[in-house]
mmCIF file of C-alpha atoms in Angstrom:
data_model
loop_
_atom_site.group_PDB
_atom_site.id
_atom_site.type_symbol
_atom_site.label_atom_id
_atom_site.label_comp_id
_atom_site.label_asym_id
_atom_site.label_seq_id
_atom_site.Cartn_x
_atom_site.Cartn_y
_atom_site.Cartn_z
ATOM 1 C CA ALA Q 524 -74.996 -168.357 -22.214
ATOM 2 C CA LYS Q 525 -75.800 -164.787 -21.250
ATOM 3 C CA MET Q 526 -74.999 -163.489 -24.737
ATOM 4 C CA GLU Q 527 -77.247 -166.064 -26.445
ATOM 5 C CA ASN Q 528 -80.497 -165.107 -24.694
ATOM 6 C CA HIS Q 529 -79.585 -161.448 -25.162
ATOM 7 C CA THR Q 530 -82.969 -159.920 -25.977
ATOM 8 C CA ARG Q 531 -81.895 -156.935 -28.017
ATOM 9 C CA ILE Q 532 -83.992 -153.889 -27.353
ATOM 10 C CA SER Q 533 -83.547 -151.198 -29.955
ATOM 11 C CA GLU Q 534 -83.906 -148.156 -27.721
ATOM 12 C CA PHE Q 535 -84.072 -146.826 -24.180
ATOM 13 C CA ILE Q 536 -86.226 -144.075 -22.707
ATOM 14 C CA LEU Q 537 -84.528 -141.475 -20.522
ATOM 15 C CA VAL Q 538 -87.042 -140.489 -17.842
ATOM 16 C CA GLY Q 539 -84.874 -138.142 -15.724
ATOM 17 C CA PHE Q 540 -86.839 -135.041 -14.576
ATOM 18 C CA LYS Q 541 -89.990 -136.306 -16.303
ATOM 19 C CA SER Q 542 -92.006 -135.977 -13.090
ATOM 20 C CA HIS Q 543 -92.134 -132.183 -13.428
ATOM 21 C CA PRO Q 544 -94.170 -131.647 -16.611
ATOM 22 C CA GLY Q 545 -94.557 -127.898 -16.116
ATOM 23 C CA SER Q 546 -90.851 -127.323 -15.829
ATOM 24 C CA GLN Q 547 -89.790 -129.041 -19.087
ATOM 25 C CA VAL Q 548 -89.493 -125.811 -21.100
ATOM 26 C CA LEU Q 549 -87.717 -124.117 -18.211
ATOM 27 C CA LEU Q 550 -85.261 -127.043 -17.991
ATOM 28 C CA SER Q 551 -84.709 -126.864 -21.740
ATOM 29 C CA VAL Q 552 -83.986 -123.113 -21.615
ATOM 30 C CA LEU Q 553 -81.700 -123.603 -18.605
ATOM 31 C CA PHE Q 554 -79.697 -126.414 -20.241
ATOM 32 C CA SER Q 555 -79.471 -124.571 -23.581
ATOM 33 C CA THR Q 556 -78.267 -121.356 -21.921
ATOM 34 C CA MET Q 557 -75.696 -123.193 -19.827
ATOM 35 C CA TYR Q 558 -74.458 -125.047 -22.908
ATOM 36 C CA ILE Q 559 -74.045 -121.842 -24.956
ATOM 37 C CA VAL Q 560 -72.204 -120.172 -22.062
ATOM 38 C CA THR Q 561 -69.967 -123.271 -21.716
ATOM 39 C CA VAL Q 562 -69.012 -123.341 -25.396
ATOM 40 C CA VAL Q 563 -68.505 -119.576 -25.760
ATOM 41 C CA GLY Q 564 -66.635 -119.269 -22.440
ATOM 42 C CA ASN Q 565 -64.281 -122.140 -23.185
ATOM 43 C CA ILE Q 566 -63.647 -121.071 -26.802
ATOM 44 C CA CYS Q 567 -62.752 -117.572 -25.510
ATOM 45 C CA MET Q 568 -60.390 -119.147 -23.003
ATOM 46 C CA ILE Q 569 -58.669 -121.185 -25.770
ATOM 47 C CA LEU Q 570 -58.367 -118.114 -28.016
ATOM 48 C CA ILE Q 571 -56.950 -115.915 -25.221
ATOM 49 C CA ILE Q 572 -54.303 -118.554 -24.416
ATOM 50 C CA ARG Q 573 -53.484 -119.130 -28.099
ATOM 51 C CA THR Q 574 -53.078 -115.437 -28.977
ATOM 52 C CA ASP Q 575 -51.003 -114.270 -25.999
ATOM 53 C CA PRO Q 576 -47.364 -115.455 -26.081
ATOM 54 C CA LYS Q 577 -47.073 -114.734 -22.321
ATOM 55 C CA LEU Q 578 -49.574 -117.515 -21.689
ATOM 56 C CA HIS Q 579 -47.566 -120.145 -23.562
ATOM 57 C CA THR Q 580 -46.549 -121.918 -20.349
ATOM 58 C CA PRO Q 581 -47.340 -125.433 -19.035
ATOM 59 C CA MET Q 582 -50.107 -124.149 -16.748
ATOM 60 C CA TYR Q 583 -51.975 -122.544 -19.652
ATOM 61 C CA PHE Q 584 -51.245 -125.462 -21.963
ATOM 62 C CA PHE Q 585 -53.177 -127.642 -19.489
ATOM 63 C CA LEU Q 586 -55.854 -124.988 -19.125
ATOM 64 C CA GLU Q 587 -56.345 -124.855 -22.896
ATOM 65 C CA ASN Q 588 -56.686 -128.641 -22.963
ATOM 66 C CA LEU Q 589 -59.152 -128.503 -20.048
ATOM 67 C CA SER Q 590 -61.290 -125.987 -21.970
ATOM 68 C CA THR Q 591 -61.312 -128.233 -25.058
ATOM 69 C CA LEU Q 592 -62.238 -131.189 -22.873
ATOM 70 C CA ASP Q 593 -65.064 -129.254 -21.175
ATOM 71 C CA ILE Q 594 -66.608 -128.370 -24.552
ATOM 72 C CA CYS Q 595 -66.543 -132.050 -25.595
ATOM 73 C CA TYR Q 596 -67.764 -133.247 -22.190
ATOM 74 C CA SER Q 597 -70.725 -130.879 -22.173
ATOM 75 C CA SER Q 598 -71.538 -131.563 -25.857
ATOM 76 C CA VAL Q 599 -72.022 -135.277 -25.190
ATOM 77 C CA ILE Q 600 -74.936 -134.616 -22.816
ATOM 78 C CA THR Q 601 -76.345 -131.100 -22.662
ATOM 79 C CA PRO Q 602 -77.728 -130.383 -26.189
ATOM 80 C CA ARG Q 603 -79.470 -133.745 -26.331
ATOM 81 C CA ALA Q 604 -81.015 -133.287 -22.877
ATOM 82 C CA ALA Q 605 -82.192 -129.745 -23.740
ATOM 83 C CA LEU Q 606 -83.907 -131.062 -26.892
ATOM 84 C CA ALA Q 607 -85.502 -133.955 -25.012
ATOM 85 C CA PHE Q 608 -86.995 -131.570 -22.416
ATOM 86 C CA LEU Q 609 -88.289 -129.260 -25.141
ATOM 87 C CA LEU Q 610 -89.713 -131.806 -27.585
ATOM 88 C CA GLY Q 611 -90.523 -134.551 -25.095
ATOM 89 C CA ARG Q 612 -88.652 -137.028 -27.311
ATOM 90 C CA ARG Q 613 -86.875 -139.029 -24.666
ATOM 91 C CA SER Q 614 -85.978 -142.180 -26.554
ATOM 92 C CA ILE Q 615 -82.343 -142.905 -27.320
ATOM 93 C CA SER Q 616 -81.202 -145.768 -29.554
ATOM 94 C CA TYR Q 617 -79.221 -148.687 -28.136
ATOM 95 C CA ALA Q 618 -76.113 -147.589 -30.080
ATOM 96 C CA GLY Q 619 -76.734 -143.932 -29.181
ATOM 97 C CA CYS Q 620 -76.877 -144.824 -25.508
ATOM 98 C CA ALA Q 621 -73.677 -146.893 -25.721
ATOM 99 C CA SER Q 622 -71.793 -144.130 -27.528
ATOM 100 C CA GLN Q 623 -73.051 -141.465 -25.097
ATOM 101 C CA MET Q 624 -71.850 -143.580 -22.175
ATOM 102 C CA PHE Q 625 -68.510 -144.219 -23.901
ATOM 103 C CA PHE Q 626 -67.750 -140.531 -24.524
ATOM 104 C CA PHE Q 627 -69.132 -139.349 -21.201
ATOM 105 C CA SER Q 628 -66.913 -141.856 -19.334
ATOM 106 C CA LEU Q 629 -63.954 -140.933 -21.558
ATOM 107 C CA PHE Q 630 -64.175 -137.175 -20.978
ATOM 108 C CA GLY Q 631 -65.193 -137.490 -17.316
ATOM 109 C CA THR Q 632 -62.249 -139.750 -16.452
ATOM 110 C CA THR Q 633 -59.853 -137.611 -18.484
ATOM 111 C CA GLU Q 634 -61.016 -134.515 -16.577
ATOM 112 C CA ALA Q 635 -60.140 -136.191 -13.249
ATOM 113 C CA PHE Q 636 -56.631 -136.977 -14.566
ATOM 114 C CA PHE Q 637 -56.255 -133.435 -15.955
ATOM 115 C CA LEU Q 638 -57.047 -131.939 -12.554
ATOM 116 C CA ALA Q 639 -54.403 -134.212 -11.005
ATOM 117 C CA VAL Q 640 -51.863 -133.194 -13.681
ATOM 118 C CA MET Q 641 -52.637 -129.495 -13.093
ATOM 119 C CA ALA Q 642 -52.197 -129.971 -9.333
ATOM 120 C CA TYR Q 643 -48.778 -131.552 -9.972
ATOM 121 C CA ASP Q 644 -47.895 -128.605 -12.242
ATOM 122 C CA ARG Q 645 -48.768 -126.092 -9.482
ATOM 123 C CA PHE Q 646 -46.856 -128.220 -6.944
ATOM 124 C CA THR Q 647 -43.736 -128.105 -9.145
ATOM 125 C CA ALA Q 648 -44.101 -124.352 -9.774
ATOM 126 C CA ILE Q 649 -44.481 -123.427 -6.102
ATOM 127 C CA CYS Q 650 -42.474 -126.083 -4.255
ATOM 128 C CA LYS Q 651 -39.633 -126.531 -6.799
ATOM 129 C CA PRO Q 652 -39.547 -123.170 -8.629
ATOM 130 C CA LEU Q 653 -35.889 -123.450 -9.725
ATOM 131 C CA LEU Q 654 -36.447 -126.830 -11.361
ATOM 132 C CA TYR Q 655 -39.850 -125.946 -12.851
ATOM 133 C CA GLN Q 656 -38.627 -125.323 -16.419
ATOM 134 C CA VAL Q 657 -36.564 -128.528 -16.357
ATOM 135 C CA ILE Q 658 -39.268 -130.801 -14.886
ATOM 136 C CA MET Q 659 -42.296 -129.462 -16.788
ATOM 137 C CA SER Q 660 -40.750 -129.814 -20.229
ATOM 138 C CA ARG Q 661 -42.947 -129.560 -23.319
ATOM 139 C CA ARG Q 662 -42.496 -133.297 -23.828
ATOM 140 C CA LEU Q 663 -43.709 -134.177 -20.314
ATOM 141 C CA CYS Q 664 -46.726 -131.845 -20.667
ATOM 142 C CA VAL Q 665 -47.781 -133.498 -23.934
ATOM 143 C CA LEU Q 666 -47.201 -136.966 -22.445
ATOM 144 C CA MET Q 667 -49.360 -136.098 -19.423
ATOM 145 C CA VAL Q 668 -52.241 -134.929 -21.626
ATOM 146 C CA VAL Q 669 -51.982 -138.015 -23.854
ATOM 147 C CA GLY Q 670 -51.713 -140.242 -20.764
ATOM 148 C CA SER Q 671 -54.870 -138.663 -19.297
ATOM 149 C CA TYR Q 672 -56.819 -139.410 -22.474
ATOM 150 C CA LEU Q 673 -55.440 -142.964 -22.657
ATOM 151 C CA SER Q 674 -56.509 -143.621 -19.059
ATOM 152 C CA GLY Q 675 -59.952 -142.228 -19.939
ATOM 153 C CA CYS Q 676 -60.045 -144.549 -22.953
ATOM 154 C CA ILE Q 677 -59.231 -147.653 -20.911
ATOM 155 C CA ASN Q 678 -61.884 -146.796 -18.311
ATOM 156 C CA CYS Q 679 -64.667 -145.978 -20.764
ATOM 157 C CA THR Q 680 -63.955 -149.104 -22.835
ATOM 158 C CA ILE Q 681 -64.236 -151.308 -19.722
ATOM 159 C CA GLN Q 682 -67.345 -149.505 -18.397
ATOM 160 C CA THR Q 683 -69.229 -149.457 -21.697
ATOM 161 C CA GLY Q 684 -68.157 -152.983 -22.672
ATOM 162 C CA PHE Q 685 -69.268 -154.491 -19.368
ATOM 163 C CA THR Q 686 -72.523 -152.527 -19.207
ATOM 164 C CA PHE Q 687 -73.637 -153.411 -22.731
ATOM 165 C CA SER Q 688 -72.784 -157.098 -22.332
ATOM 166 C CA LEU Q 689 -75.791 -157.248 -19.963
ATOM 167 C CA SER Q 690 -79.239 -158.335 -21.129
ATOM 168 C CA PHE Q 691 -81.981 -155.743 -21.354
ATOM 169 C CA CYS Q 692 -85.316 -157.479 -21.682
ATOM 170 C CA GLY Q 693 -88.178 -155.102 -22.153
ATOM 171 C CA HIS Q 694 -87.570 -152.733 -19.257
ATOM 172 C CA ARG Q 695 -86.331 -149.749 -21.202
ATOM 173 C CA GLU Q 696 -86.720 -146.810 -18.831
ATOM 174 C CA ILE Q 697 -83.473 -145.269 -17.579
ATOM 175 C CA ASN Q 698 -84.035 -143.073 -14.551
ATOM 176 C CA HIS Q 699 -81.665 -140.354 -15.717
ATOM 177 C CA PHE Q 700 -81.376 -137.612 -18.323
ATOM 178 C CA PHE Q 701 -78.399 -139.320 -20.030
ATOM 179 C CA CYS Q 702 -76.927 -142.838 -20.272
ATOM 180 C CA GLU Q 703 -75.007 -142.795 -17.005
ATOM 181 C CA VAL Q 704 -73.350 -146.127 -16.143
ATOM 182 C CA ALA Q 705 -75.122 -146.908 -12.843
ATOM 183 C CA ALA Q 706 -78.535 -145.861 -14.211
ATOM 184 C CA VAL Q 707 -78.181 -148.140 -17.270
ATOM 185 C CA ILE Q 708 -76.975 -151.074 -15.127
ATOM 186 C CA HIS Q 709 -80.152 -150.696 -13.028
ATOM 187 C CA THR Q 710 -82.252 -151.186 -16.171
ATOM 188 C CA SER Q 711 -80.794 -154.607 -16.931
ATOM 189 C CA CYS Q 712 -82.534 -157.885 -16.137
ATOM 190 C CA SER Q 713 -79.258 -159.800 -15.708
ATOM 191 C CA ASN Q 714 -77.422 -160.237 -12.463
ATOM 192 C CA THR Q 715 -75.466 -156.975 -12.205
ATOM 193 C CA LEU Q 716 -73.238 -157.813 -9.243
ATOM 194 C CA VAL Q 717 -70.133 -158.335 -11.407
ATOM 195 C CA ASN Q 718 -70.785 -155.004 -13.161
ATOM 196 C CA GLU Q 719 -71.165 -153.140 -9.913
ATOM 197 C CA LEU Q 720 -67.928 -154.687 -8.625
ATOM 198 C CA VAL Q 721 -66.112 -153.800 -11.873
ATOM 199 C CA MET Q 722 -67.452 -150.261 -11.634
ATOM 200 C CA LEU Q 723 -66.124 -149.985 -8.080
ATOM 201 C CA ALA Q 724 -62.821 -151.670 -8.945
ATOM 202 C CA VAL Q 725 -62.184 -149.354 -11.904
ATOM 203 C CA CYS Q 726 -63.761 -146.057 -10.818
ATOM 204 C CA GLY Q 727 -62.693 -146.340 -7.178
ATOM 205 C CA PRO Q 728 -58.916 -146.304 -7.773
ATOM 206 C CA ILE Q 729 -59.261 -143.582 -10.456
ATOM 207 C CA ILE Q 730 -61.256 -141.252 -8.191
ATOM 208 C CA VAL Q 731 -59.154 -142.007 -5.113
ATOM 209 C CA GLY Q 732 -55.839 -141.964 -7.019
ATOM 210 C CA THR Q 733 -56.404 -138.655 -8.812
ATOM 211 C CA ALA Q 734 -57.863 -137.094 -5.654
ATOM 212 C CA LEU Q 735 -54.796 -138.255 -3.676
ATOM 213 C CA VAL Q 736 -52.396 -136.651 -6.165
ATOM 214 C CA VAL Q 737 -54.435 -133.454 -5.908
ATOM 215 C CA PHE Q 738 -54.631 -133.352 -2.117
ATOM 216 C CA VAL Q 739 -51.001 -134.354 -1.519
ATOM 217 C CA SER Q 740 -49.835 -131.716 -4.044
ATOM 218 C CA TYR Q 741 -51.962 -129.067 -2.372
ATOM 219 C CA GLY Q 742 -50.820 -130.158 1.081
ATOM 220 C CA TYR Q 743 -47.222 -129.433 0.055
ATOM 221 C CA ILE Q 744 -48.271 -126.221 -1.740
ATOM 222 C CA ILE Q 745 -50.073 -124.848 1.335
ATOM 223 C CA ILE Q 746 -47.131 -125.689 3.626
ATOM 224 C CA THR Q 747 -44.711 -124.016 1.181
ATOM 225 C CA ILE Q 748 -46.901 -120.901 0.868
ATOM 226 C CA ILE Q 749 -47.244 -120.564 4.664
ATOM 227 C CA GLN Q 750 -43.436 -120.673 5.003
ATOM 228 C CA MET Q 751 -42.846 -117.913 2.433
ATOM 229 C CA PRO Q 752 -41.179 -114.860 3.996
ATOM 230 C CA SER Q 753 -43.174 -111.985 2.502
ATOM 231 C CA ALA Q 754 -46.938 -111.448 2.393
ATOM 232 C CA GLU Q 755 -46.640 -110.427 -1.256
ATOM 233 C CA SER Q 756 -45.003 -113.691 -2.325
ATOM 234 C CA ARG Q 757 -47.595 -115.642 -0.325
ATOM 235 C CA HIS Q 758 -50.417 -113.746 -2.026
ATOM 236 C CA LYS Q 759 -48.880 -114.223 -5.491
ATOM 237 C CA ALA Q 760 -48.381 -117.963 -4.971
ATOM 238 C CA PHE Q 761 -51.853 -118.416 -3.574
ATOM 239 C CA SER Q 762 -53.511 -116.475 -6.406
ATOM 240 C CA THR Q 763 -52.084 -118.879 -9.027
ATOM 241 C CA CYS Q 764 -53.638 -121.825 -7.162
ATOM 242 C CA SER Q 765 -56.914 -120.548 -5.780
ATOM 243 C CA SER Q 766 -58.844 -120.915 -9.050
ATOM 244 C CA HIS Q 767 -57.641 -124.484 -9.499
ATOM 245 C CA MET Q 768 -58.582 -125.267 -5.875
ATOM 246 C CA VAL Q 769 -62.165 -124.087 -6.502
ATOM 247 C CA THR Q 770 -62.488 -126.335 -9.584
ATOM 248 C CA ILE Q 771 -61.037 -129.317 -7.717
ATOM 249 C CA CYS Q 772 -63.411 -128.924 -4.777
ATOM 250 C CA LEU Q 773 -66.407 -128.669 -7.113
ATOM 251 C CA PHE Q 774 -65.402 -131.610 -9.320
ATOM 252 C CA PHE Q 775 -64.173 -134.097 -6.717
ATOM 253 C CA GLY Q 776 -66.856 -133.050 -4.228
ATOM 254 C CA THR Q 777 -69.669 -133.956 -6.609
ATOM 255 C CA VAL Q 778 -67.943 -137.092 -7.918
ATOM 256 C CA PHE Q 779 -67.379 -138.389 -4.367
ATOM 257 C CA VAL Q 780 -71.007 -137.750 -3.453
ATOM 258 C CA MET Q 781 -72.073 -139.511 -6.640
ATOM 259 C CA TYR Q 782 -69.835 -142.579 -6.816
ATOM 260 C CA ALA Q 783 -67.890 -143.056 -3.629
ATOM 261 C CA GLN Q 784 -70.657 -143.698 -1.137
ATOM 262 C CA PRO Q 785 -72.655 -146.903 -0.695
ATOM 263 C CA GLY Q 786 -76.128 -146.808 -2.218
ATOM 264 C CA ALA Q 787 -75.202 -143.736 -4.272
ATOM 265 C CA ALA Q 788 -77.147 -145.016 -7.249
ATOM 266 C CA SER Q 789 -80.246 -145.871 -5.221
ATOM 267 C CA SER Q 790 -81.657 -142.333 -5.106
ATOM 268 C CA PRO Q 791 -82.204 -141.445 -8.772
ATOM 269 C CA SER Q 792 -83.634 -137.956 -8.237
ATOM 270 C CA LYS Q 793 -80.654 -137.025 -6.059
ATOM 271 C CA SER Q 794 -78.170 -138.451 -8.542
ATOM 272 C CA ASN Q 795 -79.915 -136.579 -11.388
ATOM 273 C CA ILE Q 796 -79.417 -133.272 -9.615
ATOM 274 C CA ILE Q 797 -75.814 -134.017 -8.635
ATOM 275 C CA SER Q 798 -75.029 -135.073 -12.223
ATOM 276 C CA ILE Q 799 -76.234 -131.724 -13.561
ATOM 277 C CA PHE Q 800 -73.522 -130.238 -11.443
ATOM 278 C CA TYR Q 801 -70.554 -132.108 -12.878
ATOM 279 C CA THR Q 802 -71.828 -132.554 -16.443
ATOM 280 C CA VAL Q 803 -73.301 -129.088 -17.076
ATOM 281 C CA VAL Q 804 -72.426 -126.593 -14.342
ATOM 282 C CA ILE Q 805 -68.695 -127.241 -13.774
ATOM 283 C CA PRO Q 806 -67.682 -127.129 -17.489
ATOM 284 C CA MET Q 807 -69.580 -123.817 -17.664
ATOM 285 C CA LEU Q 808 -67.931 -122.368 -14.530
ATOM 286 C CA ASN Q 809 -64.339 -123.375 -15.315
ATOM 287 C CA PRO Q 810 -63.543 -120.513 -17.747
ATOM 288 C CA PHE Q 811 -65.044 -117.968 -15.320
ATOM 289 C CA ILE Q 812 -63.191 -119.390 -12.328
ATOM 290 C CA TYR Q 813 -59.883 -119.254 -14.212
ATOM 291 C CA THR Q 814 -60.464 -115.848 -15.836
ATOM 292 C CA LEU Q 815 -61.831 -113.947 -12.869
ATOM 293 C CA ARG Q 816 -59.224 -115.234 -10.422
ATOM 294 C CA ASN Q 817 -56.304 -114.805 -12.772
ATOM 295 C CA ARG Q 818 -54.485 -111.541 -13.416
ATOM 296 C CA GLN Q 819 -52.581 -112.831 -16.466
ATOM 297 C CA VAL Q 820 -55.723 -114.043 -18.224
ATOM 298 C CA LYS Q 821 -57.538 -110.794 -17.413
ATOM 299 C CA GLY Q 822 -54.584 -108.823 -18.754
ATOM 300 C CA ALA Q 823 -54.496 -110.878 -21.956
ATOM 301 C CA LEU Q 824 -58.256 -110.452 -22.406
ATOM 302 C CA LYS Q 825 -58.029 -106.665 -22.003
ATOM 303 C CA LYS Q 826 -55.165 -106.544 -24.503
ATOM 304 C CA GLN Q 827 -57.241 -108.470 -27.071
ATOM 305 C CA LEU Q 828 -60.280 -106.225 -26.516
ATOM 306 C CA LYS Q 829 -58.136 -103.094 -26.879
ATOM 307 C CA ARG Q 830 -56.722 -104.436 -30.113
ATOM 308 C CA LYS Q 831 -60.250 -105.004 -31.422
ATOM 309 C CA GLY Q 832 -61.182 -101.459 -30.389
ATOM 310 C CA PHE Q 833 -63.537 -102.263 -27.480
ATOM 311 C CA PHE Q 834 -61.397 -100.270 -25.059
ATOM 312 C CA LYS Q 835 -59.600 -97.009 -25.641
#
């Protein structure tokens, strides 16, 4: 019966950050700058990994895929938001909203799985160094990346399908700067209990499961590093993990704050600010975190710049 009285509204209005009229241009400049830095930083990362044969290892294969994912992830949200702040055009079509939610959920979920896969890769490298080449075969690496995207696909299909089977009757304002699942559910005039339960049932295990893989892997890694005989080997092992640890803390920290606490969706202004973090800031920071903390990447970058004549 719900589908029959489905009053189709043709568009939504995204009202996130609308309450600060003076800061719209500033927000637009901020989002645009962060987006450009994200795209350029991640493209550089992909090119460095592609052009240096020394970086053709599982760790950098995952890193290259993470950079590609971050460009896509950021592209779904940031340019549109920057334009909306600048031009004040905050409407988004029904189909546009559904597709934004679909791709945001896809790339967001895939990123969580990627971070888990990368944690497992570091665990294998540090805790089982002699078996590393055997375990992390090219085939397994490709399967893990494909599996991450497939899991993202299943989640975003369920989330988007359930959300857009709700009725939206006249109340079109979404208290967010993009079509985030919880914010769109709040706009509906149907009973949303089932949706909220589905969201918990699907997102909960994904967040908890990927976070568990990450924390268990790092638990073993830290124990292994502590037991290493020389300070040099401890430092070397730790330096290959520290950048990934920073990314994990940023990503899972913000996701937990956003989705894993009761009433998380009830404070829209807070969730708007937290979302900026994982949709805009983290994809921008990832290339810097991995480049600045990583000797191999820095070495490869210098080599490329020398070749192009930037360094003597």
